[in-house]
Amino acid sequence: MSAQPVLLRRTTSNVPPSEPGAPSAVVPQQAPGSGGKADFIPIADEDPGDWDPSASKHKRKISDLPHEAEYNRASVKTSLELISDEEEGGNMDDCASHVSNSEFSDFPPFDGGSGGGGGSRGVGAYWIAAIRHSLSTSRGVAGLALLAMAIAFVVSRSAVSSPSSSSSSMVINSPLSSKPNPDSKDVTYGEFHEETVGAPMEHYAIKYNNILFYDSPDKMKRMLSKGPKLYDETVGGGLHLFEDVCLTNNVEQLRYRPQDTALRGLIYFTGEYDDNPRRCVPCSNVEPLGDWDADEQHSPVEAGVVGHRCGMPGLHAMFASSVGDWTDCIMEDGNARLMEERHQTQAPLNVTTIHFFQKPTFLLQFNALDMEKSLFDMLLTYLPHWQTFMEGAEDNKDGFPFDGVISHSLEGCLSHSHNWFCEVLHQMSAFGHAKEIPWENDENTLYCYTELFYNQVGYQRDLDHEGLVTKETFLEFRELLFRKLGLPRRPTLEDRLADAEVEKMYPEAKRTKTADEDLDEADVGDDTKIIFYDNKLGDNTVWNEMESLISKARGLEKYQNIKFVTVTQNFADMTVAQQAKKFNEADAIIMAHGKYMANAIFSVDGTSFVEVGCKVESLIGNPRFMDLIGGKYFSVQRCNKKKNMEDESATLCVICKEEGGDMDFTMTPEAFEQLIDAVVAGL
């Protein structure tokens, strides 16, 4: 058993001054509680670590000091009496027991100092000696290493849990500060000093699903826009490719142009207009055939105001050197006021986040409120490219060159919308396997694209570009729709004649009425079928007294083989398949002027189309479009009183209640009979 430790305390010195020949120290014969005699009394040295606790007596450093100086340093009387609990301020038995069981039990007793204030020096010397001794043993080194690892772990955990990861900067504070810095956001105060540390780049640019997310325009890398470039000149124009551009929305389009949802703004990054203070203000290029390079020649007023090119129809150009430059430019008072005056205010105005799409994306832009315009303004331009993409996909080639589709014209167009045009796109697999990019309910997010495909709005509205949409292409498109929607009549006359031969050979193959079909008596038989629609349940031009005119015509002998069918349900309340079926079963369509005439794409070759109204401006009536579907078209409009007086035969017209465009109208029985005769003659 190791000896119990002895606690020493220093008392007031009563050693007389040294004299020559006097003993250098008083050596007691026995140390109480030590179990033996004290061979020596340690003398305080400049470096307590120099003495060897295993030595039998004190070893002093070699020194030039005389022996008297050494004696004077030890001229204090030392007591070896045990310190009581009351004097120490604690239970010394516990302390002694703890020390005796430790690895440090064989250490020499430490110097306790005098009084309560001097004890700290002795305790510090003891622990210094203890640490030194620990470093000389393997168990001690291992213990200190574990202690250091524990301290490092606690410090690292405290740093991770500090509220600095969610802010753009972290500040370690001065102890002199007791309140947050009013000039800084998300400031954290530490212990020693104040220092601003930038967050890592990953904090600002997080990539997920091939999209880079930036939470600040300043962190987005500088872009250099390219394009537009025709994607495939061999197929035809209309489809362009842009690189490194961003899109905005015209927030005033529904206020000032409620009939059009096809307006977009495009930010083009270039140094071309850096000196132009109005580089960020968009202007409208309304020319249907205008291209990106058009400036004062096509839009002299608009381009003269902003001093830069206006872009393309439906895609209004804005120029900037960076996203941050654009946001600063549009927030200037003069530019914001000019955009508001010209109804060109864009969103987002205050950009805080940016979604940068890394995969090629198709911009699906169309007028969601007008079926006819969406068909002509977008689809007729895209059809030739769609056919090429479909052929490539079938040959296991590249197929569709884009991976995503985004449309701000209508939310969820390809996923859950029942919009007429969206349903057509869905049935024809217009974009292959490309995913639709959903909208974000965030007015401060700007969408940017590495590659953006833009199908120029209105490029084929007038079908002036021959060769783009061929009859073969359009027939392939219609065949696919007929098959997907289960339409009973084949599109071409040749196909229908072939079906008739099959029915003669196999009578059981003849189509009959089934219980689950909503067909009326006029759906069967060989009689000519004319379908009428007065639009009374719609919101456009209304044909008054149409039912009474049909009732009188049915009584005429010459029309006994004509089936007059009226559409009593609003087309807006029908599904696309129901609308398609109505047009597919008709030999002629006579209806009040309106957008629902776009259903002509579901009609068979040889169908006649008549639009009736006070003023008719129709895209369907384009001669080239009628050639594509093998149809015939004419319109009946307001009566010209002067012309009627000069030519009594000019009675095929409508009577309007007021002057103007779309409004209610009616027709005389004589004019209606003349209309039916003209239609039957053309069948």
Tab-separated table of C-alpha atoms in Angstrom, residues 73-496:
chain	number	residue	atom	x	y	z
A	73	ARG	CA	15.732	31.312	-0.097
A	74	ALA	CA	14.959	28.509	2.327
A	75	SER	CA	14.818	30.676	5.401
A	76	VAL	CA	11.219	29.871	6.144
A	77	LYS	CA	9.906	27.499	8.708
A	78	THR	CA	7.807	24.745	7.282
A	79	SER	CA	5.212	22.840	9.241
A	80	LEU	CA	4.312	19.297	8.384
A	81	GLU	CA	1.106	19.306	10.363
A	82	LEU	CA	-2.020	18.134	8.605
A	83	ILE	CA	-4.433	20.882	7.530
A	84	SER	CA	-7.846	20.563	9.087
A	85	ASP	CA	-11.098	20.493	7.094
A	86	GLU	CA	-12.164	23.810	8.574
A	87	GLU	CA	-8.970	25.490	7.436
A	88	GLU	CA	-9.076	24.104	3.927
A	89	GLY	CA	-12.799	24.654	3.386
A	90	GLY	CA	-13.667	21.095	2.490
A	91	ASN	CA	-13.451	17.437	3.434
A	92	MET	CA	-9.799	16.544	3.155
A	93	ASP	CA	-10.463	12.872	3.792
A	94	ASP	CA	-12.359	12.690	0.536
A	95	CYS	CA	-9.642	14.568	-1.256
A	96	ALA	CA	-6.893	12.394	0.168
A	97	SER	CA	-8.824	9.264	-0.690
A	98	HIS	CA	-9.300	10.413	-4.260
A	99	VAL	CA	-5.643	11.256	-4.705
A	100	SER	CA	-4.417	8.050	-3.100
A	101	ASN	CA	-6.375	5.964	-5.600
A	102	SER	CA	-5.111	7.872	-8.591
A	103	GLU	CA	-2.100	7.433	-10.675
A	104	PHE	CA	-0.631	10.517	-9.107
A	105	SER	CA	-0.471	9.071	-5.525
A	106	ASP	CA	3.278	8.735	-5.610
A	107	PHE	CA	3.792	12.421	-6.339
A	108	PRO	CA	5.658	14.494	-3.743
A	109	PRO	CA	3.521	16.766	-1.595
A	110	PHE	CA	2.820	20.151	-3.123
A	111	ASP	CA	3.443	23.501	-1.524
A	112	GLY	CA	0.156	24.852	-0.186
A	113	GLY	CA	1.209	28.490	0.322
A	114	SER	CA	0.200	30.699	3.227
A	115	GLY	CA	-3.349	31.762	4.032
A	116	GLY	CA	-6.340	31.496	1.722
A	117	GLY	CA	-4.933	33.740	-1.010
A	118	GLY	CA	-1.691	31.946	-1.644
A	119	GLY	CA	-3.125	28.480	-2.109
A	120	SER	CA	-3.762	28.908	-5.834
A	121	ARG	CA	-0.093	29.045	-6.668
A	122	GLY	CA	0.588	25.787	-4.918
A	123	VAL	CA	-2.351	24.044	-6.546
A	124	GLY	CA	-1.236	25.244	-9.994
A	125	ALA	CA	2.270	23.932	-9.423
A	126	TYR	CA	0.842	20.613	-8.399
A	127	TRP	CA	-1.282	20.205	-11.531
A	128	ILE	CA	1.598	21.303	-13.740
A	129	ALA	CA	3.702	18.607	-12.168
A	130	ALA	CA	0.855	16.138	-12.577
A	131	ILE	CA	0.533	16.892	-16.293
A	132	ARG	CA	4.266	16.541	-16.790
A	133	HIS	CA	4.197	13.204	-15.061
A	134	SER	CA	1.258	12.085	-17.212
A	135	LEU	CA	3.238	12.829	-20.344
A	136	SER	CA	5.934	10.453	-19.117
A	137	THR	CA	3.536	7.451	-18.958
A	138	SER	CA	1.535	5.715	-21.682
A	139	ARG	CA	-1.693	5.728	-19.678
A	140	GLY	CA	-1.375	9.437	-19.010
A	141	VAL	CA	-0.756	10.290	-22.650
A	142	ALA	CA	-3.790	8.249	-23.687
A	143	GLY	CA	-5.956	9.976	-21.115
A	144	LEU	CA	-4.890	13.437	-22.214
A	145	ALA	CA	-5.501	12.507	-25.866
A	146	LEU	CA	-9.045	11.386	-25.080
A	147	LEU	CA	-9.640	14.597	-23.148
A	148	ALA	CA	-8.410	16.690	-26.100
A	149	MET	CA	-10.664	14.804	-28.514
A	150	ALA	CA	-13.680	15.363	-26.258
A	151	ILE	CA	-12.984	19.106	-26.065
A	152	ALA	CA	-12.560	19.322	-29.865
A	153	PHE	CA	-15.867	17.487	-30.408
A	154	VAL	CA	-17.772	19.827	-28.075
A	155	VAL	CA	-16.282	22.898	-29.772
A	156	SER	CA	-17.129	21.622	-33.282
A	157	ARG	CA	-20.714	20.803	-32.300
A	158	SER	CA	-21.179	24.283	-30.920
A	159	ALA	CA	-19.921	25.802	-34.181
A	160	VAL	CA	-22.279	23.702	-36.326
A	161	SER	CA	-25.322	24.534	-34.229
A	162	SER	CA	-24.670	28.257	-34.389
A	163	PRO	CA	-27.256	30.200	-36.510
A	164	SER	CA	-24.942	31.007	-39.385
A	165	SER	CA	-25.808	28.464	-42.054
A	166	SER	CA	-29.069	30.123	-43.061
A	167	SER	CA	-27.702	33.614	-43.471
A	168	SER	CA	-25.573	34.999	-46.212
A	169	SER	CA	-22.771	35.871	-43.768
A	170	MET	CA	-21.564	34.885	-40.293
A	171	VAL	CA	-20.195	37.374	-37.809
A	172	ILE	CA	-18.073	36.402	-34.788
A	173	ASN	CA	-18.486	39.230	-32.284
A	174	SER	CA	-16.536	41.372	-30.009
A	175	PRO	CA	-17.201	41.054	-26.289
A	176	LEU	CA	-17.523	44.801	-26.247
A	177	SER	CA	-20.782	44.598	-28.205
A	178	SER	CA	-23.929	43.830	-26.307
A	179	LYS	CA	-26.508	44.441	-29.024
A	180	PRO	CA	-26.788	43.510	-32.752
A	181	ASN	CA	-25.184	45.612	-35.407
A	182	PRO	CA	-28.031	47.669	-36.967
A	183	ASP	CA	-26.264	47.712	-40.347
A	184	SER	CA	-26.078	43.954	-40.725
A	185	LYS	CA	-28.614	41.139	-41.083
A	186	ASP	CA	-28.469	37.868	-39.148
A	187	VAL	CA	-25.483	38.944	-37.033
A	188	THR	CA	-24.133	36.541	-34.424
A	189	TYR	CA	-21.887	37.781	-31.594
A	190	GLY	CA	-18.954	35.770	-30.324
A	191	GLU	CA	-16.258	36.198	-27.702
A	192	PHE	CA	-13.177	37.814	-29.098
A	193	HIS	CA	-13.543	39.803	-32.314
A	194	GLU	CA	-15.898	40.687	-35.161
A	195	GLU	CA	-15.245	39.166	-38.557
A	196	THR	CA	-17.406	38.702	-41.689
A	197	VAL	CA	-17.055	35.298	-43.318
A	198	GLY	CA	-18.681	34.595	-46.725
A	199	ALA	CA	-20.848	31.500	-46.997
A	200	PRO	CA	-19.730	28.754	-49.403
A	201	MET	CA	-20.926	28.850	-53.004
A	202	GLU	CA	-23.121	25.781	-52.466
A	203	HIS	CA	-25.286	27.864	-50.182
A	204	TYR	CA	-26.366	30.011	-53.115
A	205	ALA	CA	-26.317	27.563	-56.035
A	206	ILE	CA	-27.994	24.269	-55.204
A	207	LYS	CA	-28.433	21.875	-58.113
A	208	TYR	CA	-31.444	19.584	-58.074
A	209	ASN	CA	-33.096	17.776	-60.968
A	210	ASN	CA	-30.864	19.612	-63.460
A	211	ILE	CA	-31.890	23.011	-62.086
A	212	LEU	CA	-29.570	25.480	-60.385
A	213	PHE	CA	-31.236	27.401	-57.574
A	214	TYR	CA	-29.782	30.807	-56.697
A	215	ASP	CA	-31.012	32.764	-53.689
A	216	SER	CA	-29.416	35.994	-54.887
A	217	PRO	CA	-28.943	37.530	-58.360
A	218	ASP	CA	-25.415	38.544	-57.350
A	219	LYS	CA	-24.346	34.914	-57.057
A	220	MET	CA	-25.393	33.935	-60.570
A	221	LYS	CA	-22.575	33.593	-63.042
A	222	ARG	CA	-22.445	36.077	-65.884
A	223	MET	CA	-24.273	34.862	-68.990
A	224	LEU	CA	-23.797	35.679	-72.659
A	225	SER	CA	-26.961	35.115	-74.680
A	226	LYS	CA	-26.953	33.652	-78.166
A	227	GLY	CA	-29.602	33.300	-80.828
A	228	PRO	CA	-32.217	33.124	-82.014
A	229	LYS	CA	-31.102	30.507	-84.473
A	230	LEU	CA	-33.402	28.491	-86.710
A	231	TYR	CA	-33.403	25.006	-85.283
A	232	ASP	CA	-33.803	23.182	-88.613
A	233	GLU	CA	-33.712	25.191	-91.806
A	234	THR	CA	-34.476	22.096	-93.874
A	235	VAL	CA	-37.862	21.729	-92.196
A	236	GLY	CA	-38.760	25.395	-92.199
A	237	GLY	CA	-38.870	28.515	-90.071
A	238	GLY	CA	-40.713	29.329	-86.917
A	239	LEU	CA	-38.830	27.179	-84.381
A	240	HIS	CA	-35.861	29.026	-82.895
A	241	LEU	CA	-33.219	28.240	-80.299
A	242	PHE	CA	-31.975	30.718	-77.673
A	243	GLU	CA	-29.082	30.152	-75.272
A	244	ASP	CA	-28.619	31.625	-71.788
A	245	VAL	CA	-31.758	33.764	-71.582
A	246	CYS	CA	-34.432	34.463	-68.952
A	247	LEU	CA	-38.214	34.804	-69.285
A	248	THR	CA	-40.649	37.232	-67.668
A	249	ASN	CA	-44.419	37.704	-67.784
A	250	ASN	CA	-46.322	40.747	-68.975
A	251	VAL	CA	-48.498	41.371	-65.923
A	252	GLU	CA	-50.719	43.837	-67.773
A	253	GLN	CA	-51.662	41.604	-70.676
A	254	LEU	CA	-54.936	40.420	-69.137
A	255	ARG	CA	-55.824	43.970	-68.152
A	256	TYR	CA	-55.289	45.590	-71.531
A	257	ARG	CA	-55.354	42.537	-73.815
A	258	PRO	CA	-57.681	40.084	-72.056
A	259	GLN	CA	-58.122	38.060	-75.199
A	260	ASP	CA	-54.436	37.126	-75.384
A	261	THR	CA	-52.310	35.041	-73.005
A	262	ALA	CA	-49.356	34.610	-75.337
A	263	LEU	CA	-47.154	37.550	-74.277
A	264	ARG	CA	-43.715	36.971	-72.747
A	265	GLY	CA	-40.682	39.084	-72.025
A	266	LEU	CA	-37.194	37.795	-72.781
A	267	ILE	CA	-34.030	39.080	-71.080
A	268	TYR	CA	-31.098	38.935	-73.464
A	269	PHE	CA	-27.650	39.275	-71.894
A	270	THR	CA	-25.180	41.179	-74.015
A	271	GLY	CA	-22.945	44.211	-73.802
A	272	GLU	CA	-24.505	45.734	-76.890
A	273	TYR	CA	-26.727	48.224	-75.056
A	274	ASP	CA	-24.782	48.866	-71.836
A	275	ASP	CA	-24.845	52.622	-72.481
A	276	ASN	CA	-28.604	52.673	-73.108
A	277	PRO	CA	-30.470	53.622	-69.888
A	278	ARG	CA	-33.667	52.089	-71.331
A	279	ARG	CA	-32.102	48.782	-72.339
A	280	CYS	CA	-34.346	46.894	-69.905
A	281	VAL	CA	-37.645	48.385	-71.135
A	282	PRO	CA	-39.499	46.021	-73.519
A	283	CYS	CA	-41.330	47.095	-76.627
A	284	SER	CA	-43.920	45.273	-78.708
A	285	ASN	CA	-43.150	43.843	-82.135
A	286	VAL	CA	-46.624	43.341	-83.513
A	287	GLU	CA	-45.610	42.377	-87.021
A	288	PRO	CA	-46.663	38.732	-87.594
A	289	LEU	CA	-43.629	38.061	-89.751
A	290	GLY	CA	-41.206	40.172	-87.756
A	291	ASP	CA	-37.937	38.575	-86.724
A	292	TRP	CA	-35.429	39.147	-83.943
A	293	ASP	CA	-33.251	41.533	-85.946
A	294	ALA	CA	-36.144	43.812	-86.824
A	295	ASP	CA	-35.790	47.291	-85.321
A	296	GLU	CA	-36.965	50.660	-86.573
A	297	GLN	CA	-37.910	49.137	-89.913
A	298	HIS	CA	-40.698	47.044	-88.383
A	299	SER	CA	-41.602	48.941	-85.215
A	300	PRO	CA	-40.420	52.540	-85.699
A	301	VAL	CA	-42.407	54.046	-82.830
A	302	GLU	CA	-41.661	51.347	-80.271
A	303	ALA	CA	-37.981	50.939	-81.103
A	304	GLY	CA	-37.518	54.692	-81.225
A	305	VAL	CA	-38.727	55.044	-77.643
A	306	VAL	CA	-36.474	52.410	-76.059
A	307	GLY	CA	-33.565	52.548	-78.502
A	308	HIS	CA	-33.167	48.805	-79.061
A	309	ARG	CA	-34.654	45.887	-80.976
A	310	CYS	CA	-38.127	44.766	-79.954
A	311	GLY	CA	-37.690	41.013	-80.382
A	312	MET	CA	-40.353	38.777	-81.942
A	313	PRO	CA	-44.138	38.752	-81.889
A	314	GLY	CA	-45.143	37.471	-78.472
A	315	LEU	CA	-41.552	37.564	-77.176
A	316	HIS	CA	-40.629	41.124	-76.235
A	317	ALA	CA	-36.908	41.729	-75.852
A	318	MET	CA	-35.090	43.367	-72.939
A	319	PHE	CA	-31.324	43.763	-72.738
A	320	ALA	CA	-28.942	43.679	-69.780
A	321	SER	CA	-25.406	42.650	-68.846
A	322	SER	CA	-26.573	40.459	-65.934
A	323	VAL	CA	-29.632	39.622	-63.876
A	324	GLY	CA	-28.574	42.141	-61.270
A	325	ASP	CA	-28.159	44.794	-63.944
A	326	TRP	CA	-31.661	44.108	-65.257
A	327	THR	CA	-33.284	44.298	-61.811
A	328	ASP	CA	-31.510	47.580	-61.076
A	329	CYS	CA	-32.476	48.993	-64.470
A	330	ILE	CA	-36.207	48.248	-64.297
A	331	MET	CA	-36.492	49.690	-60.793
A	332	GLU	CA	-35.363	53.123	-61.915
A	333	ASP	CA	-38.232	55.609	-61.753
A	334	GLY	CA	-38.110	56.622	-65.396
A	335	ASN	CA	-38.054	53.059	-66.706
A	336	ALA	CA	-40.770	51.782	-64.372
A	337	ARG	CA	-43.027	54.658	-65.394
A	338	LEU	CA	-42.342	54.085	-69.094
A	339	MET	CA	-43.168	50.366	-68.807
A	340	GLU	CA	-46.427	51.190	-67.068
A	341	GLU	CA	-47.415	53.780	-69.676
A	342	ARG	CA	-46.798	51.343	-72.521
A	343	HIS	CA	-48.496	48.428	-70.724
A	344	GLN	CA	-45.238	46.475	-70.619
A	345	THR	CA	-44.777	45.976	-66.871
A	346	GLN	CA	-43.000	42.689	-66.274
A	347	ALA	CA	-42.908	40.173	-63.452
A	348	PRO	CA	-40.923	39.495	-61.415
A	349	LEU	CA	-39.783	43.044	-60.725
A	350	ASN	CA	-38.026	42.280	-57.437
A	351	VAL	CA	-35.912	39.211	-58.183
A	352	THR	CA	-34.749	37.378	-55.060
A	353	THR	CA	-34.367	33.838	-56.388
A	354	ILE	CA	-33.429	32.361	-59.760
A	355	HIS	CA	-34.152	28.937	-61.246
A	356	PHE	CA	-31.619	28.198	-63.967
A	357	PHE	CA	-32.700	25.176	-66.044
A	358	GLN	CA	-29.730	23.223	-67.362
A	359	LYS	CA	-31.689	20.968	-69.756
A	360	PRO	CA	-33.164	22.154	-73.094
A	361	THR	CA	-36.690	23.500	-72.578
A	362	PHE	CA	-39.567	24.169	-74.989
A	363	LEU	CA	-41.556	27.374	-74.459
A	364	LEU	CA	-45.211	26.467	-75.063
A	365	GLN	CA	-46.778	29.808	-75.870
A	366	PHE	CA	-50.331	30.199	-77.151
A	367	ASN	CA	-53.571	32.063	-76.597
A	368	ALA	CA	-55.421	29.859	-74.125
A	369	LEU	CA	-58.648	31.883	-74.510
A	370	ASP	CA	-59.056	31.372	-78.255
A	371	MET	CA	-59.011	27.895	-79.793
A	372	GLU	CA	-58.757	29.206	-83.328
A	373	LYS	CA	-55.782	31.479	-82.618
A	374	SER	CA	-53.939	28.835	-80.641
A	375	LEU	CA	-54.337	26.432	-83.558
A	376	PHE	CA	-52.992	28.881	-86.130
A	377	ASP	CA	-50.531	30.834	-84.023
A	378	MET	CA	-48.697	27.877	-82.532
A	379	LEU	CA	-49.642	24.441	-83.837
A	380	LEU	CA	-49.463	25.061	-87.581
A	381	THR	CA	-45.897	26.349	-87.153
A	382	TYR	CA	-44.883	23.443	-84.959
A	383	LEU	CA	-46.433	20.574	-86.961
A	384	PRO	CA	-43.559	20.105	-89.473
A	385	HIS	CA	-41.017	19.926	-86.641
A	386	TRP	CA	-43.279	17.596	-84.657
A	387	GLN	CA	-43.411	15.192	-87.593
A	388	THR	CA	-39.593	15.196	-87.825
A	389	PHE	CA	-39.239	14.609	-84.082
A	390	MET	CA	-41.745	11.754	-84.183
A	391	GLU	CA	-39.901	10.075	-87.039
A	392	GLY	CA	-36.620	10.419	-85.166
A	393	ALA	CA	-38.118	8.887	-82.056
A	394	GLU	CA	-39.468	5.956	-84.056
A	395	ASP	CA	-36.019	5.350	-85.556
A	396	ASN	CA	-34.452	5.371	-82.064
A	397	LYS	CA	-32.583	8.538	-82.917
A	398	ASP	CA	-32.549	11.760	-80.953
A	399	GLY	CA	-36.263	12.387	-81.413
A	400	PHE	CA	-37.381	15.421	-79.442
A	401	PRO	CA	-34.395	17.669	-78.672
A	402	PHE	CA	-35.791	19.104	-75.438
A	403	ASP	CA	-36.402	17.524	-72.029
A	404	GLY	CA	-38.876	19.975	-70.514
A	405	VAL	CA	-41.887	22.082	-71.513
A	406	ILE	CA	-42.907	25.267	-69.745
A	407	SER	CA	-46.061	27.253	-70.420
A	408	HIS	CA	-47.156	30.389	-68.636
A	409	SER	CA	-50.098	30.669	-71.022
A	410	LEU	CA	-52.017	28.099	-68.990
A	411	GLU	CA	-51.036	26.222	-65.841
A	412	GLY	CA	-50.876	22.438	-66.122
A	413	CYS	CA	-51.566	22.413	-69.860
A	414	LEU	CA	-50.081	18.960	-70.467
A	415	SER	CA	-50.990	17.410	-67.139
A	416	HIS	CA	-54.507	18.180	-65.930
A	417	SER	CA	-55.997	21.019	-67.989
A	418	HIS	CA	-59.204	20.441	-69.987
A	419	ASN	CA	-58.444	23.344	-72.277
A	420	TRP	CA	-59.293	22.477	-75.883
A	421	PHE	CA	-55.847	23.182	-77.278
A	422	CYS	CA	-54.046	21.437	-74.418
A	423	GLU	CA	-56.153	18.332	-74.991
A	424	VAL	CA	-55.216	18.326	-78.667
A	425	LEU	CA	-51.524	18.575	-77.739
A	426	HIS	CA	-51.911	15.757	-75.265
A	427	GLN	CA	-53.674	13.432	-77.704
A	428	MET	CA	-51.049	13.946	-80.400
A	429	SER	CA	-48.090	13.530	-77.968
A	430	ALA	CA	-46.876	16.891	-79.163
A	431	PHE	CA	-43.692	16.922	-77.048
A	432	GLY	CA	-42.810	13.264	-76.679
A	433	HIS	CA	-41.608	12.353	-73.186
A	434	ALA	CA	-40.644	15.888	-72.178
A	435	LYS	CA	-41.809	16.791	-68.674
A	436	GLU	CA	-43.965	19.829	-68.052
A	437	ILE	CA	-42.353	22.312	-65.661
A	438	PRO	CA	-44.925	23.391	-63.054
A	439	TRP	CA	-45.565	26.951	-62.026
A	440	GLU	CA	-44.211	28.326	-58.757
A	441	ASN	CA	-46.371	30.500	-56.564
A	442	ASP	CA	-43.557	32.967	-56.084
A	443	GLU	CA	-43.654	36.397	-57.672
A	444	ASN	CA	-39.951	36.971	-56.963
A	445	THR	CA	-38.533	33.996	-58.889
A	446	LEU	CA	-36.942	34.471	-62.305
A	447	TYR	CA	-36.726	31.522	-64.728
A	448	CYS	CA	-33.608	31.241	-66.890
A	449	TYR	CA	-32.588	28.605	-69.431
A	450	THR	CA	-29.404	27.197	-70.863
A	451	GLU	CA	-31.300	26.311	-74.074
A	452	LEU	CA	-34.780	27.606	-74.856
A	453	PHE	CA	-36.818	26.469	-77.881
A	454	TYR	CA	-39.271	29.131	-79.007
A	455	ASN	CA	-42.009	28.390	-81.527
A	456	GLN	CA	-42.638	31.855	-82.953
A	457	VAL	CA	-46.200	32.951	-82.278
A	458	GLY	CA	-48.151	33.904	-85.394
A	459	TYR	CA	-45.508	32.766	-87.849
A	460	GLN	CA	-47.996	30.595	-89.773
A	461	ARG	CA	-51.187	32.451	-88.941
A	462	ASP	CA	-51.803	33.401	-92.577
A	463	LEU	CA	-50.236	30.210	-93.979
A	464	ASP	CA	-48.023	32.338	-96.175
A	465	HIS	CA	-45.043	29.981	-95.913
A	466	GLU	CA	-45.736	27.265	-98.431
A	467	GLY	CA	-44.145	23.931	-97.795
A	468	LEU	CA	-44.087	24.214	-94.018
A	469	VAL	CA	-47.391	22.426	-93.448
A	470	THR	CA	-47.989	19.995	-96.242
A	471	LYS	CA	-51.207	18.122	-96.848
A	472	GLU	CA	-49.451	14.878	-95.958
A	473	THR	CA	-48.282	16.301	-92.629
A	474	PHE	CA	-51.707	17.614	-91.767
A	475	LEU	CA	-53.364	14.328	-92.747
A	476	GLU	CA	-51.000	12.398	-90.482
A	477	PHE	CA	-51.877	14.776	-87.652
A	478	ARG	CA	-55.628	14.309	-88.220
A	479	GLU	CA	-55.371	10.523	-88.556
A	480	LEU	CA	-53.730	10.394	-85.139
A	481	LEU	CA	-56.438	12.556	-83.545
A	482	PHE	CA	-59.236	10.556	-85.160
A	483	ARG	CA	-57.777	7.342	-83.781
A	484	LYS	CA	-57.118	8.701	-80.292
A	485	LEU	CA	-60.601	10.227	-79.944
A	486	GLY	CA	-62.405	7.263	-81.538
A	487	LEU	CA	-64.126	9.295	-84.257
A	488	PRO	CA	-66.466	7.155	-86.426
A	489	ARG	CA	-65.815	8.676	-89.852
A	490	ARG	CA	-62.433	8.459	-91.558
A	491	PRO	CA	-60.955	11.795	-92.639
A	492	THR	CA	-60.603	11.248	-96.396
A	493	LEU	CA	-63.191	10.229	-98.979
A	494	GLU	CA	-60.987	7.354	-100.145
A	495	ASP	CA	-60.925	5.918	-96.627
A	496	ARG	CA	-64.665	6.191	-96.260
